[in-house]
Short mmCIF file of C-alpha atoms and ligand atoms in Angstrom, two decimals:
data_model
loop_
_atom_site.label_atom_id
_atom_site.label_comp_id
_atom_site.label_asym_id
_atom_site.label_seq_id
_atom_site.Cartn_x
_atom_site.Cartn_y
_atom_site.Cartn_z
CA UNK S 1424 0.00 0.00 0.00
CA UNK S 1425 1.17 3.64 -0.81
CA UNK S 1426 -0.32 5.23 1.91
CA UNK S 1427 -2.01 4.29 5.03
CA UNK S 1428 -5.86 4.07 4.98
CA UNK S 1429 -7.69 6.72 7.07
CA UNK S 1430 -10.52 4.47 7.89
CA UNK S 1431 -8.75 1.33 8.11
CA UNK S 1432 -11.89 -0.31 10.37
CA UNK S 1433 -14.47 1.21 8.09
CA UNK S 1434 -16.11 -1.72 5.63
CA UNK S 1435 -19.09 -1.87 3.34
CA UNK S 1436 -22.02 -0.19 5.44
CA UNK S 1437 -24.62 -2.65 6.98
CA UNK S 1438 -27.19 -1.56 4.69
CA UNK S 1439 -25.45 -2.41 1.08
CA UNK S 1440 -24.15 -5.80 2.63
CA UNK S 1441 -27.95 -6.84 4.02
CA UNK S 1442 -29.11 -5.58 0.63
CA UNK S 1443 -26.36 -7.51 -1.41
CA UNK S 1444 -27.55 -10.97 0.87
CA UNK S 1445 -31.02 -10.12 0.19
CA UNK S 1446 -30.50 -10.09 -3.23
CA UNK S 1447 -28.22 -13.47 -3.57
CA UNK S 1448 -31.19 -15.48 -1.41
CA UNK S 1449 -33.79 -13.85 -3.16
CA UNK S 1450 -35.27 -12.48 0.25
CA UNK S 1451 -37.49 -9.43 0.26
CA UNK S 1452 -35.86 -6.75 1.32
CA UNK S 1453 -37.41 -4.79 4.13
CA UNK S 1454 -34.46 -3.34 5.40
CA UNK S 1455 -32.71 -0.43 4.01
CA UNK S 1456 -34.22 2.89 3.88
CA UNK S 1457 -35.49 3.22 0.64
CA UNK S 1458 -39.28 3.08 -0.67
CA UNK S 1459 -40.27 0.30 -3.09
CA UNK S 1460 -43.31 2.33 -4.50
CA UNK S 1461 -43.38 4.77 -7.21
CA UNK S 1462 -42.50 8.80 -7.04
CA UNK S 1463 -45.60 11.32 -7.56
CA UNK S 1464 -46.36 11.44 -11.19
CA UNK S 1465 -45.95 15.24 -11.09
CA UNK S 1466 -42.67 15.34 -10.23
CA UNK S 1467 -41.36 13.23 -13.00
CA UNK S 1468 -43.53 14.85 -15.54
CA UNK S 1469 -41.42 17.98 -13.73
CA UNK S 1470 -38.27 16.87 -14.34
CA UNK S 1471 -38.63 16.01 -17.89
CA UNK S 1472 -39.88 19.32 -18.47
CA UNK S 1473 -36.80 21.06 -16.90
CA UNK S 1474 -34.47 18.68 -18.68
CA UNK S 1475 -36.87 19.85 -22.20
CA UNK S 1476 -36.40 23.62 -21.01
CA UNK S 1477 -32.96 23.36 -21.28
CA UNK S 1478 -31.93 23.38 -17.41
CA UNK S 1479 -29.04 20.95 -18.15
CA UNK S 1480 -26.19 22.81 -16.81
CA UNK S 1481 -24.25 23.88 -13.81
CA UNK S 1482 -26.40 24.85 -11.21
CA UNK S 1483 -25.14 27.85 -8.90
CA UNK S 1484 -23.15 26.45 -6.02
CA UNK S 1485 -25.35 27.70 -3.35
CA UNK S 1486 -28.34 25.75 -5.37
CA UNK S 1487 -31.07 27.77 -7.65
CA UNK S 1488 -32.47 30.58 -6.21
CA UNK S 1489 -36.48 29.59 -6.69
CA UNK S 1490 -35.38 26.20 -5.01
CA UNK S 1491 -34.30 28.31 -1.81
CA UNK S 1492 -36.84 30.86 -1.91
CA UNK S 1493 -39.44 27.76 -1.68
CA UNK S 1494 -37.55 25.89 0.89
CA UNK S 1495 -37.47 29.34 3.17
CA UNK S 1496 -40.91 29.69 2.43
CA UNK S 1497 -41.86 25.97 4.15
CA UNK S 1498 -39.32 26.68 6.76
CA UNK S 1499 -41.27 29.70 8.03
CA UNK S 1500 -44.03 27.30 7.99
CA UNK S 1501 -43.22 24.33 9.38
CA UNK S 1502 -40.88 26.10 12.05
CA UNK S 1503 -41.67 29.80 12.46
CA UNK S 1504 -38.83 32.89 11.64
CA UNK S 1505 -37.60 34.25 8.71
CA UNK S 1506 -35.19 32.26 6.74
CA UNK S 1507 -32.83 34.02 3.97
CA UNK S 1508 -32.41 31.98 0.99
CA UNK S 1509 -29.13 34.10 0.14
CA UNK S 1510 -27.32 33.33 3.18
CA UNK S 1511 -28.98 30.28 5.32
CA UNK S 1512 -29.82 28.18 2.66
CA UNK S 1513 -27.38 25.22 0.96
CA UNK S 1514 -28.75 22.59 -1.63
CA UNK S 1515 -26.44 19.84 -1.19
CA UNK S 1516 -25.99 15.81 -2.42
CA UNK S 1517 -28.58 14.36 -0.06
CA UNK S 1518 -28.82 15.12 3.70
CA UNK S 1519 -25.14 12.99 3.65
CA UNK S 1520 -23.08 15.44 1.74
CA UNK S 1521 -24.59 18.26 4.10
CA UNK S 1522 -23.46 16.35 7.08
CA UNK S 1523 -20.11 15.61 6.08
CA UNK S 1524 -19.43 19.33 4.92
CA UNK S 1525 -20.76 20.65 8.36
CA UNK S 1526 -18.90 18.18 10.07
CA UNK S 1527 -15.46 19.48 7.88
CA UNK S 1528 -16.86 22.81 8.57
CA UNK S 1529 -16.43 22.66 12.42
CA UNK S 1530 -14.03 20.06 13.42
CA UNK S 1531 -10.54 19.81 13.25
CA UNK S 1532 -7.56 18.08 14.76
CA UNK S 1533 -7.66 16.84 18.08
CA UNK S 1534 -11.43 17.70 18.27
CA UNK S 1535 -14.21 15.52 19.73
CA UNK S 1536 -17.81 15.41 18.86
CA UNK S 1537 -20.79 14.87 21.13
CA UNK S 1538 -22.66 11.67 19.42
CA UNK S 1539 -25.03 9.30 20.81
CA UNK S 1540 -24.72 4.98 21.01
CA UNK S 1541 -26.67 3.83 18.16
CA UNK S 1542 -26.36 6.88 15.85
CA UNK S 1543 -26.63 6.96 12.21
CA UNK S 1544 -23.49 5.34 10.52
CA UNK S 1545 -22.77 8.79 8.52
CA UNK S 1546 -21.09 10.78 11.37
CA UNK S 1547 -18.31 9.15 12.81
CA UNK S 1548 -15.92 8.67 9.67
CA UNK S 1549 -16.94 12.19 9.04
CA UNK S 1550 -15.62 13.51 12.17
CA UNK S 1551 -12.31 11.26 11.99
CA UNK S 1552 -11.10 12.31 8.34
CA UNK S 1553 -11.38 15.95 10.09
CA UNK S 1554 -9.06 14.48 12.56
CA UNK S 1555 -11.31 14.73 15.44
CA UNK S 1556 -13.16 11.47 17.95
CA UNK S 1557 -16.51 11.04 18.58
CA UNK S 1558 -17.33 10.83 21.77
CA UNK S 1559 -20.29 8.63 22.39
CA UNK S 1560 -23.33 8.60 24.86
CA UNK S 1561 -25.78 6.11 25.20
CA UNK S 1562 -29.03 5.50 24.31
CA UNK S 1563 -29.91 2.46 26.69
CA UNK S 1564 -32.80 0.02 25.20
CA UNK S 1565 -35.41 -0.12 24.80
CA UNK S 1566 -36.72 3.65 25.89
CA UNK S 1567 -33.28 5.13 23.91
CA UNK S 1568 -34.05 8.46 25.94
CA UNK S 1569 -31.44 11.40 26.07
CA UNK S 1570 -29.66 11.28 29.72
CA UNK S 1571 -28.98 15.07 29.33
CA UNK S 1572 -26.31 14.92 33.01
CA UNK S 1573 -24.57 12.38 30.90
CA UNK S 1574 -23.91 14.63 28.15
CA UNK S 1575 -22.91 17.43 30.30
CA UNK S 1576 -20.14 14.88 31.91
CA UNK S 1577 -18.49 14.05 28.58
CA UNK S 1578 -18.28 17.85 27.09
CA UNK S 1579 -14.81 18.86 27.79
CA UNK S 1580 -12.62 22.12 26.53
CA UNK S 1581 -11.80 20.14 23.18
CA UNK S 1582 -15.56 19.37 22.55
CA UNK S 1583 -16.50 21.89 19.06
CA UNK S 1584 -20.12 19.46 18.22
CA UNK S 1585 -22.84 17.83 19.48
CA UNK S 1586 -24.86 15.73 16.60
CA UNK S 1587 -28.44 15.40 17.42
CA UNK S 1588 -30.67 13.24 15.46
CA UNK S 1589 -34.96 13.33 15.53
CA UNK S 1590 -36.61 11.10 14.68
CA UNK S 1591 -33.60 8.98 15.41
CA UNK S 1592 -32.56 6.81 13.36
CA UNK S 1593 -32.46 3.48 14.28
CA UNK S 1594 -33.95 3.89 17.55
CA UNK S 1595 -36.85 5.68 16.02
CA UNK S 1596 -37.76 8.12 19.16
CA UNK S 1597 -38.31 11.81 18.95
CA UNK S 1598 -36.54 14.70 20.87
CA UNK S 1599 -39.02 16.82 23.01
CA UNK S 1600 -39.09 20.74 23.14
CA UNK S 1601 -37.57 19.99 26.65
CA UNK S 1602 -34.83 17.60 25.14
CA UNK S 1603 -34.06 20.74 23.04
CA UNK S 1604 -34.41 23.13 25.99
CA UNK S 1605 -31.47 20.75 28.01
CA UNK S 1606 -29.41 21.10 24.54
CA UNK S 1607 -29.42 24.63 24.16
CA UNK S 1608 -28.52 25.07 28.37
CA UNK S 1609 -25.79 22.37 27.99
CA UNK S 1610 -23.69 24.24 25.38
CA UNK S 1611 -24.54 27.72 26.54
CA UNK S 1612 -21.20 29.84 26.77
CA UNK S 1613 -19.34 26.98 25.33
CA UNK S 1614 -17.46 26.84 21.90
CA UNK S 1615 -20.11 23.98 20.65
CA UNK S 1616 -21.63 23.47 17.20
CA UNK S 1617 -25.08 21.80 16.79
CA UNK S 1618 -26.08 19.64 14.09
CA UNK S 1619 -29.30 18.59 13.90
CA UNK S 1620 -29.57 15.87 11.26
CA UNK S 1621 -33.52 16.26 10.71
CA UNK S 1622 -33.97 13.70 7.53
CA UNK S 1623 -37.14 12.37 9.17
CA UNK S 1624 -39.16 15.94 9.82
CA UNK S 1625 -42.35 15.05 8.29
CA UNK S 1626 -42.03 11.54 9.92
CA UNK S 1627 -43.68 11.57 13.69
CA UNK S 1628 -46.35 9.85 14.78
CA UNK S 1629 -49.40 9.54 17.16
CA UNK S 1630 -50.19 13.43 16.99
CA UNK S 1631 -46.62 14.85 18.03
CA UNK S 1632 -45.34 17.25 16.23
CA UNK S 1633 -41.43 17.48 15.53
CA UNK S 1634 -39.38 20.08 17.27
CA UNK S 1635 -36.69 21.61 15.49
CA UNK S 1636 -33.16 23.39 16.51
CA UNK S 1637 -34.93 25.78 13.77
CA UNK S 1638 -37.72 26.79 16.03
CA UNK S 1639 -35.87 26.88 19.03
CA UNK S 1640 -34.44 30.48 18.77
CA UNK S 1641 -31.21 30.06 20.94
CA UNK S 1642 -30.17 26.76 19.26
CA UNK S 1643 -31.10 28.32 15.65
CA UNK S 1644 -27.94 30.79 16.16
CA UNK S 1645 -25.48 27.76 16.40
CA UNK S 1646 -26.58 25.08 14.50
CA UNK S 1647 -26.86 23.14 11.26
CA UNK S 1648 -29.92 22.00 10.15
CA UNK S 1649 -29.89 19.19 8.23
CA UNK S 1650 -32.64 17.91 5.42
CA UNK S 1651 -33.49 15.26 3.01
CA UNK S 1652 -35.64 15.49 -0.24
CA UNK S 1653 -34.92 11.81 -0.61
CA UNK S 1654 -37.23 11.38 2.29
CA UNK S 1655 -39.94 13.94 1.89
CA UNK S 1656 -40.27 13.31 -1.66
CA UNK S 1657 -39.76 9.43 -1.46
CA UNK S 1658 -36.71 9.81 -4.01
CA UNK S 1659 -33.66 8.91 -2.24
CA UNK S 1660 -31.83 8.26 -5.29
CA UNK S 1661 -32.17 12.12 -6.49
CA UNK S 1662 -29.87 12.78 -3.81
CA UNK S 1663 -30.94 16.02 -3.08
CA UNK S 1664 -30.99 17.91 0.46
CA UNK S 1665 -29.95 20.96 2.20
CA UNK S 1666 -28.49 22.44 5.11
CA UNK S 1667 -29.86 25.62 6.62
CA UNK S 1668 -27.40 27.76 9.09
CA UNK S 1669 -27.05 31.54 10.14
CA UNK S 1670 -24.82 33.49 7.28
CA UNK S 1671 -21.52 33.37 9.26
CA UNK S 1672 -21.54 29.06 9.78
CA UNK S 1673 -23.32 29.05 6.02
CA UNK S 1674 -20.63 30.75 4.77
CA UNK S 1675 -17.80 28.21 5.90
CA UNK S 1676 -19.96 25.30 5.04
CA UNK S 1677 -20.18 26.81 1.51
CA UNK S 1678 -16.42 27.10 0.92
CA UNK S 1679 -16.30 22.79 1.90
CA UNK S 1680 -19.46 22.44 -0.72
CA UNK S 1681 -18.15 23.99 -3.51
CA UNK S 1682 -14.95 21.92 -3.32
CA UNK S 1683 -16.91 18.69 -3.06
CA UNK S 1684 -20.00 18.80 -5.44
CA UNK S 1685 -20.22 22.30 -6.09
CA UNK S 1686 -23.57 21.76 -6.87
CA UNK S 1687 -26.79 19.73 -7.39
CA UNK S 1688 -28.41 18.30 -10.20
CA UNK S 1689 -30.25 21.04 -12.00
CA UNK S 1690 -33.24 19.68 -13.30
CA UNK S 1691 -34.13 18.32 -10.08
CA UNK S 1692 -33.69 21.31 -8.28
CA UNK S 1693 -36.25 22.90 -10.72
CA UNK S 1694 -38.27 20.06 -10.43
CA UNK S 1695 -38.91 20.12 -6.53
CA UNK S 1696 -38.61 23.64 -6.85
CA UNK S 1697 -41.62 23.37 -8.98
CA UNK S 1698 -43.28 20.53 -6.75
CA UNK S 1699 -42.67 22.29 -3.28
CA UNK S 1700 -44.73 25.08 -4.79
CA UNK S 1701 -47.79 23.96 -4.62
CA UNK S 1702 -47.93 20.21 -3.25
CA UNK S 1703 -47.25 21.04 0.70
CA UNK S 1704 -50.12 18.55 1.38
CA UNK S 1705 -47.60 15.67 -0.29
CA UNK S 1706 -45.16 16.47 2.90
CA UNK S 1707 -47.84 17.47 5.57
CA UNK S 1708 -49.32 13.94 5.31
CA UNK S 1709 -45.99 11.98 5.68
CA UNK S 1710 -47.47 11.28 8.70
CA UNK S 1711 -50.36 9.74 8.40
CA UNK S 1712 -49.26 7.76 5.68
CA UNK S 1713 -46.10 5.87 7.04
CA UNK S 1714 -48.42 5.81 10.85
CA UNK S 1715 -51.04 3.19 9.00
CA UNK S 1716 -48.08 1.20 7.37
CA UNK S 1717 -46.67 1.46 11.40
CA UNK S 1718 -49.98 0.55 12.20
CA UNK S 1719 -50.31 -2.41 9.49
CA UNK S 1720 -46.53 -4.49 10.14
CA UNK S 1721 -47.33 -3.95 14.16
CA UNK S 1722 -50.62 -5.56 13.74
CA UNK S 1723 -49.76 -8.00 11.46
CA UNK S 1724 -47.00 -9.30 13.62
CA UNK S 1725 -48.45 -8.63 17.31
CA UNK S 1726 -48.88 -12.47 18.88
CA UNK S 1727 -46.06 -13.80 16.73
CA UNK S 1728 -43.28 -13.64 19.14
CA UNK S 1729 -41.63 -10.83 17.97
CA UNK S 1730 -42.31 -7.91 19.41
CA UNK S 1731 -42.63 -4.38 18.30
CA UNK S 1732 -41.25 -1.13 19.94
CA UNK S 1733 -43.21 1.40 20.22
CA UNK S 1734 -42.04 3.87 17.25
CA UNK S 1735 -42.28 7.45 17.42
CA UNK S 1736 -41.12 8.80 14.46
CA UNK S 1737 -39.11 8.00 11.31
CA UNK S 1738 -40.15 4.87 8.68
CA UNK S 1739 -38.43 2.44 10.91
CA UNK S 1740 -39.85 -0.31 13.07
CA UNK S 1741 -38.03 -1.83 15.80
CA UNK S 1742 -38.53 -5.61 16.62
CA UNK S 1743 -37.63 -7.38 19.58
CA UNK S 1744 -36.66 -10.99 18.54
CA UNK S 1745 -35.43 -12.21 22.16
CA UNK S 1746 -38.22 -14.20 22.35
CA UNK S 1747 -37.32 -16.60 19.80
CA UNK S 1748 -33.72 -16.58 20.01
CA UNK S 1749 -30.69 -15.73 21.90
CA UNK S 1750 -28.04 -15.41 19.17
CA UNK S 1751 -26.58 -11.93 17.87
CA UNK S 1752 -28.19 -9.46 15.27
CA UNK S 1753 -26.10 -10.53 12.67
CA UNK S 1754 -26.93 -13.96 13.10
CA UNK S 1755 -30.51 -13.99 13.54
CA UNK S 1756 -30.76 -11.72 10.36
CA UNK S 1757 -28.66 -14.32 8.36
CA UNK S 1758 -30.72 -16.70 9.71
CA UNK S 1759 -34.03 -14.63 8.53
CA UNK S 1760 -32.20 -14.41 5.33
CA UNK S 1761 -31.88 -17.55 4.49
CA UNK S 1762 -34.86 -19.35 6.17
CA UNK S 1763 -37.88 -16.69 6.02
CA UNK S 1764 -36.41 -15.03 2.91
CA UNK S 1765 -36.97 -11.10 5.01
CA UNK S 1766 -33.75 -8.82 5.30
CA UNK S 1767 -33.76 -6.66 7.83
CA UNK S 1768 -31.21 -4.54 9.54
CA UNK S 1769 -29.54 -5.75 12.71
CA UNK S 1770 -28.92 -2.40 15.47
CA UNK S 1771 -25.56 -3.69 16.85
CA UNK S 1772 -23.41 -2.09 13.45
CA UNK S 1773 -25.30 1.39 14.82
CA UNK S 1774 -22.93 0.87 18.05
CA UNK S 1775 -19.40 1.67 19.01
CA UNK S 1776 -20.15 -0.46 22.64
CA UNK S 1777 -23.80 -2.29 21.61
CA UNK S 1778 -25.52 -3.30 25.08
CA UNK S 1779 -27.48 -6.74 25.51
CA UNK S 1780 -30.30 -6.61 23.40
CA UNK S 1781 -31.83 -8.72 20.51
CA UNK S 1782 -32.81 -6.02 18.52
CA UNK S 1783 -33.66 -5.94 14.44
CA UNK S 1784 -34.46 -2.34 12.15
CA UNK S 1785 -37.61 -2.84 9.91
CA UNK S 1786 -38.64 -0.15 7.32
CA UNK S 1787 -42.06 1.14 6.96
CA UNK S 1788 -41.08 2.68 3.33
CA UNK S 1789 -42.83 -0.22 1.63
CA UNK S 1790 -45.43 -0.95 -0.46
CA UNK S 1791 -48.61 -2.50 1.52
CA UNK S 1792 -48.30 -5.82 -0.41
CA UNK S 1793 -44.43 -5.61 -0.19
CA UNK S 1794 -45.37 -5.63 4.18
CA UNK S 1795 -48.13 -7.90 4.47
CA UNK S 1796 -45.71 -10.39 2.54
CA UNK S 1797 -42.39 -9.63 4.72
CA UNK S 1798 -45.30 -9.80 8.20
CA UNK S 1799 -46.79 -13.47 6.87
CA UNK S 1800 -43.20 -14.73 6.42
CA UNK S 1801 -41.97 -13.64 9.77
CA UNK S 1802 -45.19 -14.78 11.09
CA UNK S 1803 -44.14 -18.20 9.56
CA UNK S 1804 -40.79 -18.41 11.11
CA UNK S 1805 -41.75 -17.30 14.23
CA UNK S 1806 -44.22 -20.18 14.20
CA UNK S 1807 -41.63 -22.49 13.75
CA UNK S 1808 -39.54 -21.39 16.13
CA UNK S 1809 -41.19 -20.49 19.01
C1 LIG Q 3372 -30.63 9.71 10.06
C2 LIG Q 3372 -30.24 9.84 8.62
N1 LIG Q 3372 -29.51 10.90 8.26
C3 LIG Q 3372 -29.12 11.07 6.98
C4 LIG Q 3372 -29.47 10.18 6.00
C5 LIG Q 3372 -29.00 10.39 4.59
O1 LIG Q 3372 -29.94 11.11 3.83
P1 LIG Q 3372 -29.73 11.28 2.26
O2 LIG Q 3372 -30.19 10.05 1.59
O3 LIG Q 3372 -30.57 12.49 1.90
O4 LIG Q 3372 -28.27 11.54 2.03
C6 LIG Q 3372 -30.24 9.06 6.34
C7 LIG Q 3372 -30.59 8.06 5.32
O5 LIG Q 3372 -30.99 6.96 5.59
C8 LIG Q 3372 -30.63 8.89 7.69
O6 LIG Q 3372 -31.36 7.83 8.07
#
């Protein structure tokens, strides 16, 4: 070797390998993140037409101006304030490019971040190209609650970030206006970053409402807000996102950007530029529509042996296997692999130090047909097994 890898413990992520299995067994894939149903009609005929009107070049860096004006616009509604599309507003390569500039942005050698034990697999190789360590709290099973005292005991004069994620992803919980409220008094006076990786907005259930570092006014002046129009359009593959942060942290994420994509797909900027204009009830029912396919897997699989979590947010679905068997994640989702034909996502890979449990990640972003199948196959093996 030539040089010396900077990740040399990093491999494929969990989600391509589970994916790759599923495929080689032929098992129906109910793991990764991704929907297995169709985009809105109007937002391909929108795209076509911006490819047909000629927007086939660069875009500008910062992303098209209509694009930001809109996303201000449902800012200010979803979260209250004034957002400026000239100077708090970054299109970016999916929510991950936005997290990985932000984290370049703030962190540099020697640094630690603030993360919490499972968090999304995106933020600690992030934080150790920048030459920084991630410090981790946990989450303990199965309530995965914030322990706020904890996070005050592991900020120390090196800490620059604190990564927050609601709906979490895997654990699928929400942050409260009060989790928020112990965020912005932890990091008061102290040289700490926020950034809010909010991918799952429009995604909480049983009538909450989700509570953004946006609409918390003290938090808003030091953090990065992080967004996904793979998930609120149900397009992950468009890889589009943004980043919203006050002018002076906007204007040091933009110089990492520009370096790294520069910028975004144009006719799918003028597509959902297009499609944010007058579809707001696509986003507002997110909701409701991934709370009956919550509602749907739990009842299909309640009395099977494998229990469900309680999930508050996100299109995930936690189920507790321990009934049925003692053996690690990885195994029992081999084992579901190859004998139900289901992949799902095992929650240990989440982990730096994964506690006891016999936990599995299910997603919600499926077809009804594609659930009722993956529920009457579990079903099946749990039958067998029990
Ligand atoms: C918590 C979380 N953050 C970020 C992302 C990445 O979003 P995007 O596909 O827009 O890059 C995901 C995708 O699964 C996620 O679950």
């Amino acid at each position: 070797m030539l040089f010396e890898s900077k990740l040399p413990d990093v491999g494929t992520t969990i989600f391509t390998i589970m994916s790759r299995r599923a495929q080689e067994e032929g098992a129906l894939n109910i793991g990764q993140g991704f929907p297995d149903y169709p985009i809105e009609p109007r937002l391909t005929e929108l795209v076509a037409q911006a490819i047909r009107a000629g927007h086939n070049q660069y875009a500008p860096m910062e992303g098209i101006q209509i694009l930001r004006e809109e996303i201000a616009g449902k800012l200010q509604r979803c979260y209250g304030g004034k957002f400026d599309p000239g100077r708090e507003i970054t299109v970016t390569c999916g929510a991950t490019e936005a997290l990985f500039n932000a984290i370049q942005t703030v962190m540099g050698v020697g640094d630690e971040a603030i993360i919490f034990d499972p968090a999304y697999d995106a933020y600690e190789p992030a934080v150790r190209l920048a030459g920084g360590r991630c410090v981790r709290v946990p989450l303990p099973p199965p309530a995965f609650r914030i322990d706020w005292d904890r996070v005050r005991a592991s900020i120390t004069p090196r800490t620059r970030l604190l990564i927050i994620n609601s709906p979490q992803n895997p654990a699928c919980t929400t942050a409260s206006a009060g989790d928020l409220a112990e965020l912005a008094s932890s990091i008061r006076d102290k040289r700490i970053t926020v950034l809010s990786d909010e991918v799952y907005e429009h995604v909480v259930f049983d009538g909450e409402r989700h509570h953004s570092v946006l609409g918390n006014p003290e938090l808003r002046e030091r953090s990065f807000a992080v967004f996904s129009f793979g998930k609120t359009l149900h397009a992950t593959g468009w890889r589009t996102g943004y980043c919203v942060a006050p002018p002076r942290l906007t204007q040091e994420f933009r110089k990492i950007h520009q370096f790294n994509t520069f910028s975004i797909a144009a006719p799918l900027q003028h597509a959902i530029a297009g499609f944010l204009h007058d579809n707001a009830a696509s986003w507002l029912n997110l909701s409701a529509f991934f709370e009956a396919k919550r509602e749907l897997l739990t009842g299909l699989l309640s009395a099977s042996g494998l229990r469900t979590l309680k999930s508050q947010g996100t299109y995930f679905q936690l189920v507790d296997y321990g009934e049925l068997a003692d053996c690690a994640d990885l195994e029992f989702c081999d084992r579901l692999i190859r004998e139900a034909k289901v992949a799902v996502i095992p929650l240990t890979p989440f982990y730096a130090e994964p506690p006891r449990m016999r936990l599995v990640r299910l997603c919600l972003a499926k077809r009804d047909e594609t659930i009722r199948e993956a529920a009457q196959r579990l079903v099946q093996f749990a039958a067998k097994h029990a």
